[in-house]
mmCIF file of C-alpha atoms and ligand atoms in Angstrom:
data_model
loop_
_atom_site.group_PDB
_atom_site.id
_atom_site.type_symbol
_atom_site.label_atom_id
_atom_site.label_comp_id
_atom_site.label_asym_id
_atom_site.label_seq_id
_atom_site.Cartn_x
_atom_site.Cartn_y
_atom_site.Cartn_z
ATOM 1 C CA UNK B 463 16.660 -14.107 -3.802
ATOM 2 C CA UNK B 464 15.250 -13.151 -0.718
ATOM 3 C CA UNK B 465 11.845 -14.917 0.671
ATOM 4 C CA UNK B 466 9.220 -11.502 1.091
ATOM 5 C CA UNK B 467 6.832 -12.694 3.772
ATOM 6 C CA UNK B 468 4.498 -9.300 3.786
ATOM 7 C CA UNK B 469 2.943 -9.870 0.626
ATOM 8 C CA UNK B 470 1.776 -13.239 2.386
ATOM 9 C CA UNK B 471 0.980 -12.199 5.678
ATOM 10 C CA UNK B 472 1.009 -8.284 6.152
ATOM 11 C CA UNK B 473 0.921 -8.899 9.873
ATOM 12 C CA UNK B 474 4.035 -10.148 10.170
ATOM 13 C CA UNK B 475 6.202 -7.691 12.493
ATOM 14 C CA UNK B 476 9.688 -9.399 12.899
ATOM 15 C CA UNK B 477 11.512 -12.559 11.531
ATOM 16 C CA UNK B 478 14.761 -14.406 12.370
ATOM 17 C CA UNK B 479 17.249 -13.929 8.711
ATOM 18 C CA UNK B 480 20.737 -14.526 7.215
ATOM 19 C CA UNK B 481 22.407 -11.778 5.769
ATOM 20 C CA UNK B 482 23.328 -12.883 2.228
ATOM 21 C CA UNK B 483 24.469 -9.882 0.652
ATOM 22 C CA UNK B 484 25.533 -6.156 1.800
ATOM 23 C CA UNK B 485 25.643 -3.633 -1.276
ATOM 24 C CA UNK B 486 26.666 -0.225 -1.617
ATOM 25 C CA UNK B 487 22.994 0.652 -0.074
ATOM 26 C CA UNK B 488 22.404 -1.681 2.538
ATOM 27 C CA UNK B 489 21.928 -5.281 3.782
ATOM 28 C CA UNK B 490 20.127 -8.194 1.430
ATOM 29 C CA UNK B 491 18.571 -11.135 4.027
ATOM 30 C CA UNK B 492 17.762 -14.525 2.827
ATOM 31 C CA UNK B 493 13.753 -13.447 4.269
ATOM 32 C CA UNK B 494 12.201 -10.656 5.402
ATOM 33 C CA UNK B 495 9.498 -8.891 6.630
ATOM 34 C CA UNK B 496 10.067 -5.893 5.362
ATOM 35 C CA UNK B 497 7.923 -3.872 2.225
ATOM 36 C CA UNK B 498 10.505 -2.591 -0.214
ATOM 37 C CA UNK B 499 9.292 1.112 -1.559
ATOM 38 C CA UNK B 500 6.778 0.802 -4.711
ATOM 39 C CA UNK B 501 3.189 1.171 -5.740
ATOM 40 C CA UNK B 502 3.022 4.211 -4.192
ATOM 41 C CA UNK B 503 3.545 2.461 -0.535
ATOM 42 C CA UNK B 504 6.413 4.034 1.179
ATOM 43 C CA UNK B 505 9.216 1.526 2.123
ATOM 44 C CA UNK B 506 9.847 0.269 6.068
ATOM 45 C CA UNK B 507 11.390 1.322 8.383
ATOM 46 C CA UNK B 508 12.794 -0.693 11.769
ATOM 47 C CA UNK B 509 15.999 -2.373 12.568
ATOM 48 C CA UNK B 510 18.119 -5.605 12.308
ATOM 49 C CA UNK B 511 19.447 -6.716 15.687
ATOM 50 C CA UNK B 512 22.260 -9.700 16.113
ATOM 51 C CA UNK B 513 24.925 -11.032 18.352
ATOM 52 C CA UNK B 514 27.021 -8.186 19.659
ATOM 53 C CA UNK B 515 25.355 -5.430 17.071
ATOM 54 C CA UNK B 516 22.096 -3.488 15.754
ATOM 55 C CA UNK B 517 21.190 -1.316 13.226
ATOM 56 C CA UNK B 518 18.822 1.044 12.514
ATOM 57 C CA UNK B 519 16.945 0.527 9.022
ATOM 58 C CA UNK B 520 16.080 3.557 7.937
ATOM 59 C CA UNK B 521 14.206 2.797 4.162
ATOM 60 C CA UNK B 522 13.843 -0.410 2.397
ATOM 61 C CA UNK B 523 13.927 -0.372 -1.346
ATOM 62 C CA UNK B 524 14.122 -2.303 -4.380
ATOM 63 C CA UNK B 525 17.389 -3.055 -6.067
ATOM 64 C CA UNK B 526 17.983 -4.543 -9.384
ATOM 65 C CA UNK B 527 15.085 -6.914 -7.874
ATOM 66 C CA UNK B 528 16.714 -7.409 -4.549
ATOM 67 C CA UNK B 529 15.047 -6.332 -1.469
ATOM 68 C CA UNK B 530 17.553 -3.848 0.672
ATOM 69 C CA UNK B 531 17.696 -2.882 3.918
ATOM 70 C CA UNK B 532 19.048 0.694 3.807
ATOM 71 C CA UNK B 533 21.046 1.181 6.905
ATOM 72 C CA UNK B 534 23.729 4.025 7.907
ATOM 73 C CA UNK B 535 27.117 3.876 6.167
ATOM 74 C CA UNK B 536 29.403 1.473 7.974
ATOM 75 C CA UNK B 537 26.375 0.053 10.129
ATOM 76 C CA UNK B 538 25.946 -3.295 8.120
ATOM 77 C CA UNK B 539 26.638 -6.141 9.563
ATOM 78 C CA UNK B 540 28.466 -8.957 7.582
ATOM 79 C CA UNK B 541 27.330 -11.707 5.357
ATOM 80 C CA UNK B 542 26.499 -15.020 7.171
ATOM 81 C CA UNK B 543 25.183 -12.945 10.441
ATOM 82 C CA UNK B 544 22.241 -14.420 11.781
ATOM 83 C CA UNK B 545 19.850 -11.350 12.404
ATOM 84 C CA UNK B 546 16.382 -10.585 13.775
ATOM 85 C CA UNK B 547 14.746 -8.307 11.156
ATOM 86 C CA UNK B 548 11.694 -5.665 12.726
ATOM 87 C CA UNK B 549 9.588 -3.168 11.114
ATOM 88 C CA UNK B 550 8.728 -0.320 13.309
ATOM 89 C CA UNK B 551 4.887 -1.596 13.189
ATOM 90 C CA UNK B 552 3.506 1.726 14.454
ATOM 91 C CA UNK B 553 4.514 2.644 11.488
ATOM 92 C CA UNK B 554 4.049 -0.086 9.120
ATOM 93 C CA UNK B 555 0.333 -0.284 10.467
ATOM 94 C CA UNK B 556 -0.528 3.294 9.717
ATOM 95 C CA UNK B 557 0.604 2.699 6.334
ATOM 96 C CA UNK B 558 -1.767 -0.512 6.019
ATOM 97 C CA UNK B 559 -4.548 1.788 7.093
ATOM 98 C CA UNK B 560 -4.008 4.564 4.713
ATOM 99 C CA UNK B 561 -3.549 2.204 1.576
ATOM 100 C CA UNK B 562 -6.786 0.373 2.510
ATOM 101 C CA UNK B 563 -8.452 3.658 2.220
ATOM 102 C CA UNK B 564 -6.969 4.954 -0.568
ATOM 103 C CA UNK B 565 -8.624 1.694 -2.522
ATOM 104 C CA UNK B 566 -11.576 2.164 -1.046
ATOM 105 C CA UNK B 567 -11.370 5.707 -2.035
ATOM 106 C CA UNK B 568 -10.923 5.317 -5.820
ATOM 107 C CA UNK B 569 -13.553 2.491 -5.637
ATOM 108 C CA UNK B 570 -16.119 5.226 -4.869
ATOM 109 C CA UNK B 571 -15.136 7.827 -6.934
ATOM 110 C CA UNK B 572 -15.090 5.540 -9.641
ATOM 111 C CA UNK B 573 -18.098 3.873 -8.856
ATOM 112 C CA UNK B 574 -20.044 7.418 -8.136
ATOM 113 C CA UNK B 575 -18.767 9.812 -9.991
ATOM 114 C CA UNK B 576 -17.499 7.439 -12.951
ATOM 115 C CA UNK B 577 -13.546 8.940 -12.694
ATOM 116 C CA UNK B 578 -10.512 7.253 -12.874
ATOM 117 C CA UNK B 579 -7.496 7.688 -10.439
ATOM 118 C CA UNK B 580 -4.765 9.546 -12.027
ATOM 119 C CA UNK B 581 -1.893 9.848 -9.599
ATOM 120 C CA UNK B 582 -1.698 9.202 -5.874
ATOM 121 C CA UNK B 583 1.133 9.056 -2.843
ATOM 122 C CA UNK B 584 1.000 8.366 0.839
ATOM 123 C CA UNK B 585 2.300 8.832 3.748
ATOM 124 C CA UNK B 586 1.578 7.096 7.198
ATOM 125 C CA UNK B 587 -1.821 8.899 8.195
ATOM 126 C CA UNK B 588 -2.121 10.957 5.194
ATOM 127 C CA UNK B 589 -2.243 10.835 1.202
ATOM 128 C CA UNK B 590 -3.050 12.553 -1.889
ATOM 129 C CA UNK B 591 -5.360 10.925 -4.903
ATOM 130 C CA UNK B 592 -5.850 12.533 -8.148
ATOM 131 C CA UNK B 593 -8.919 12.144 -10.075
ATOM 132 C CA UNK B 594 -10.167 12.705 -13.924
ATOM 133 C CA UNK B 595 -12.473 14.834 -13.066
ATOM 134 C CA UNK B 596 -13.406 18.353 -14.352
ATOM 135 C CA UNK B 597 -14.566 19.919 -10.770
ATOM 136 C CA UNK B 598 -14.217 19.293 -7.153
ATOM 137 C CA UNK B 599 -15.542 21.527 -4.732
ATOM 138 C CA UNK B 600 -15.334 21.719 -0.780
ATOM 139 C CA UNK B 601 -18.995 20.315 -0.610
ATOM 140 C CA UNK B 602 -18.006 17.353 -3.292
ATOM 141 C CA UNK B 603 -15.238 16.601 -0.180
ATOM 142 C CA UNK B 604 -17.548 16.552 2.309
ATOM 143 C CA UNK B 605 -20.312 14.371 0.150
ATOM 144 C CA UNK B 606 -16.966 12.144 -0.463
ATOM 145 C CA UNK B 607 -16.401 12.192 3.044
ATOM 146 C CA UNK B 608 -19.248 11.001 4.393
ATOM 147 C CA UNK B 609 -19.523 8.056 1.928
ATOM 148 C CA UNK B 610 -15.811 7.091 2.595
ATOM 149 C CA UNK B 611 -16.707 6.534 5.808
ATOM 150 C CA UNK B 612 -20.115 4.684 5.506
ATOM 151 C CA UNK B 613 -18.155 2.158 3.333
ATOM 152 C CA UNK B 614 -15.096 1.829 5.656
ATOM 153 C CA UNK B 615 -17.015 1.676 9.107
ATOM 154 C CA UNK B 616 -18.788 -1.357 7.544
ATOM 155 C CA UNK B 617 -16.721 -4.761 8.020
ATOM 156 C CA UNK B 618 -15.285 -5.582 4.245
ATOM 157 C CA UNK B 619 -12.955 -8.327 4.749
ATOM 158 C CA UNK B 620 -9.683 -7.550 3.111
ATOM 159 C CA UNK B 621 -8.082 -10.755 1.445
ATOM 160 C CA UNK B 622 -4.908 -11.087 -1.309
ATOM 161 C CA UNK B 623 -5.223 -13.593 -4.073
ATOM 162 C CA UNK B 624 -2.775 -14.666 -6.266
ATOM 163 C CA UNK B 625 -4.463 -14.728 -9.826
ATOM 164 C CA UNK B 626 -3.153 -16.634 -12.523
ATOM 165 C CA UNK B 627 -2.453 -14.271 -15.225
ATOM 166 C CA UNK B 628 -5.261 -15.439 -17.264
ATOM 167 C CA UNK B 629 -7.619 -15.327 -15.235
ATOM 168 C CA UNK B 630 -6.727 -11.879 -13.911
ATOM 169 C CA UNK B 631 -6.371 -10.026 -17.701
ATOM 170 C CA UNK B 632 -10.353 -11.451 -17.909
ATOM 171 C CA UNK B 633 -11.924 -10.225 -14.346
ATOM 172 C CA UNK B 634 -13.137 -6.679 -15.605
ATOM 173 C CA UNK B 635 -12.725 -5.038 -12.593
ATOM 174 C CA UNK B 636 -8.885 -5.690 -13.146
ATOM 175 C CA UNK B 637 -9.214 -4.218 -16.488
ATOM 176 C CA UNK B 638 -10.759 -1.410 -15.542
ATOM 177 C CA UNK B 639 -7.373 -1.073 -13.095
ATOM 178 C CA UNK B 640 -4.931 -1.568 -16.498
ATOM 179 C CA UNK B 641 -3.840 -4.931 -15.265
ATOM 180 C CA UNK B 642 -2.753 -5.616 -19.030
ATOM 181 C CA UNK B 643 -0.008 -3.384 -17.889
ATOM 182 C CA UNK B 644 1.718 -5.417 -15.745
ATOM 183 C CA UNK B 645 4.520 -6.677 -17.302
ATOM 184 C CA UNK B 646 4.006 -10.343 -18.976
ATOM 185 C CA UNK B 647 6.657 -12.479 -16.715
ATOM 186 C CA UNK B 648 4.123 -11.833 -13.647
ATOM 187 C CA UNK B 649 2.372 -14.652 -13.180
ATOM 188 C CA UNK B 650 0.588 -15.212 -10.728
ATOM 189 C CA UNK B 651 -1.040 -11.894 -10.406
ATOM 190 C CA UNK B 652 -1.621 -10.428 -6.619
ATOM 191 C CA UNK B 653 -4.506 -9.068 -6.372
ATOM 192 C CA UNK B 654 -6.007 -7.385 -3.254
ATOM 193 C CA UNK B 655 -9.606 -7.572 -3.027
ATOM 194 C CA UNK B 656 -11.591 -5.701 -0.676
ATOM 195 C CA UNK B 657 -14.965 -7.464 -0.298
ATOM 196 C CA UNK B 658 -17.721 -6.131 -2.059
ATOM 197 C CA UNK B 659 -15.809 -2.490 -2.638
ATOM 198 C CA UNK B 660 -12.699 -3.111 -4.697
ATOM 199 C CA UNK B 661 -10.830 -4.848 -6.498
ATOM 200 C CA UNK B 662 -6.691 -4.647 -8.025
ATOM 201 C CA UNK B 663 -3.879 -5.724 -8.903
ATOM 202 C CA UNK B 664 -1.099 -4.145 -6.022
ATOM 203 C CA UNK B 665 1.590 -5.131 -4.018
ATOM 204 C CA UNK B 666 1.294 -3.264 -0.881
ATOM 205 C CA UNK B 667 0.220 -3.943 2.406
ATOM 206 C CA UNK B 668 -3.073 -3.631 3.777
ATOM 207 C CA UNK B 669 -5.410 -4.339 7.011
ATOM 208 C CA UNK B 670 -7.499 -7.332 7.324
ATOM 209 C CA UNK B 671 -10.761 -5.682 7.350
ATOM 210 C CA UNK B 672 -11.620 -2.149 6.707
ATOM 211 C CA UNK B 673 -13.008 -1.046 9.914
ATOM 212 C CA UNK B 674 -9.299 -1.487 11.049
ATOM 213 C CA UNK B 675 -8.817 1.658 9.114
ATOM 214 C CA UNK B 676 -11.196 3.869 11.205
ATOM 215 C CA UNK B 677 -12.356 7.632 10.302
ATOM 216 C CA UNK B 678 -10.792 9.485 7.365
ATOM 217 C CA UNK B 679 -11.265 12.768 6.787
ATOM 218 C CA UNK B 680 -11.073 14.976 3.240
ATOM 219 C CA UNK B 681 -8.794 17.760 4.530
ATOM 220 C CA UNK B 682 -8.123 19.610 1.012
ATOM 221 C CA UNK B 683 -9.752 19.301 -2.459
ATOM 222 C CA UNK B 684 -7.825 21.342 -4.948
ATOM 223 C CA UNK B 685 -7.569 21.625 -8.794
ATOM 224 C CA UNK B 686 -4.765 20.923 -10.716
ATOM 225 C CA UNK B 687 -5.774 21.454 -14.306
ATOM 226 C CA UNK B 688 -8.542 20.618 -16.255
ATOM 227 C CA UNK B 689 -9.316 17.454 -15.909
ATOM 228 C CA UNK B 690 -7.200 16.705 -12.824
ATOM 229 C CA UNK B 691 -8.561 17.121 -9.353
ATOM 230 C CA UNK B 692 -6.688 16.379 -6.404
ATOM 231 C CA UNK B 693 -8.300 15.268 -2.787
ATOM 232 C CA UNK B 694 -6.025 15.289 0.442
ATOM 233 C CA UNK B 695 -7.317 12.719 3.290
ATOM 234 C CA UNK B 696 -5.510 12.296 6.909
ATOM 235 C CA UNK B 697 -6.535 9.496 9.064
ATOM 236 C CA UNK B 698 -7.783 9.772 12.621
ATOM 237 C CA UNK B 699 -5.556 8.174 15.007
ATOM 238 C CA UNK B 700 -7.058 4.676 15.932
ATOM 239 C CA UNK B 701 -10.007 4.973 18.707
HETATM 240 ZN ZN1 ZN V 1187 -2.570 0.047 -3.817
#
């Protein structure tokens, strides 16, 4: 199995790795920092370099538990190969930004507007939330908006736990995110807890504070059904 060091340490923008396995997809290492696609988080992107080679890596997902390194057919290099493993961090960082916000996001509308986060994706610098709600109107953007960014330009310290299960399935803002959900072998439970704000159960990668995440803006609020409201935010580029 391979070590994942960015549930640890986010921050993390290369490591030295064996190559331990290469599949039909791409390259297993014995550690990585890479984040493989899931919880809505897209997966990395960067490269392996090693003695005489490189490779571009151009997704990283999650395969029958294993962490891959998707690189172009033929472009592996073999098992045993001593590698140095890099996410494109431009990237990766953007991505920490955006699924910061997003928490803080449904923190708000849940804690304002008492709805519940129905869908979501992201991309780097932009995503899509869905809400239960029955309206949303260009002014209900702009009210958003404005109190996104209130709560975000305020230092909240961003910090992952690792919950044992028990204690997790009792903490009712965890129940309020479905933790019971998770299946039962996961234990402990990461939780990533934004100080003050928010409060889940995820696996992604976020920034250490959220003014790292700087200005969001509500670009598009649009209805899609009755009781499902979608809101599109895109994040400034970093002052
Ligand atoms: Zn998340």
């Amino acid at each position: 199995m391979t070590e994942e060091l960015a549930p640890r340490d986010a921050y993390l923008r290369e490591c030295s790795a064996v190559v331990i396995a290469v599949t039909g997809a791409g390259v297993v290492l014995d550690r990585t920092v890479f984040y493989p696609r899931g919880g809505g988080q897209p997966g990395d992107t960067g490269a392996l370099a090693w003695d005489g080679g490189a490779a571009a890596v151009l997704d990283t997902v999650r395969e029958h538990g294993e962490v891959v390194h998707v690189v172009a057919a033929g472009a592996a290099p073999p098992a045993g190969t001593v590698v140095r493993a890099a996410v494109d961090w431009e990237r990766r960082h953007l991505l920490m930004r955006t699924h910061t916000a997003l928490h803080v996001l449904s923190a708000l509308v849940w804690r304002e507007y008492g709805a519940k986060v129905t869908g979501g994706n992201m991309e780097p610098g932009q995503a899509r939330m869905d809400f239960e709600l029955e309206a949303m109107s260009v002014e209900f953007g702009r009210e958003v908006e404005e109190r996104l960014n209130a709560m975000i330009s305020a230092p909240h310290p961003v910090s992952v736990l690792f919950l044992p299960r028990d204690e997790a399935l009792a903490d009712p803002d965890l129940i309020r995110t479905r933790v019971s959900l998770i299946p039962e072998h996961v234990d402990p439970i990461r939780v990533v807890d934004i100080a003050g704000l928010d409060r889940q159960a995820d696996g992604g990668t976020h920034v250490a504070d959220t003014t790292e995440v700087g200005r969001v803006r509500v670009v598009k609020t649009e209805s899609k059904g009755k009781g499902n409201k979608r809101m599109r935010i895109e994040l400034d580029a970093p002052a």
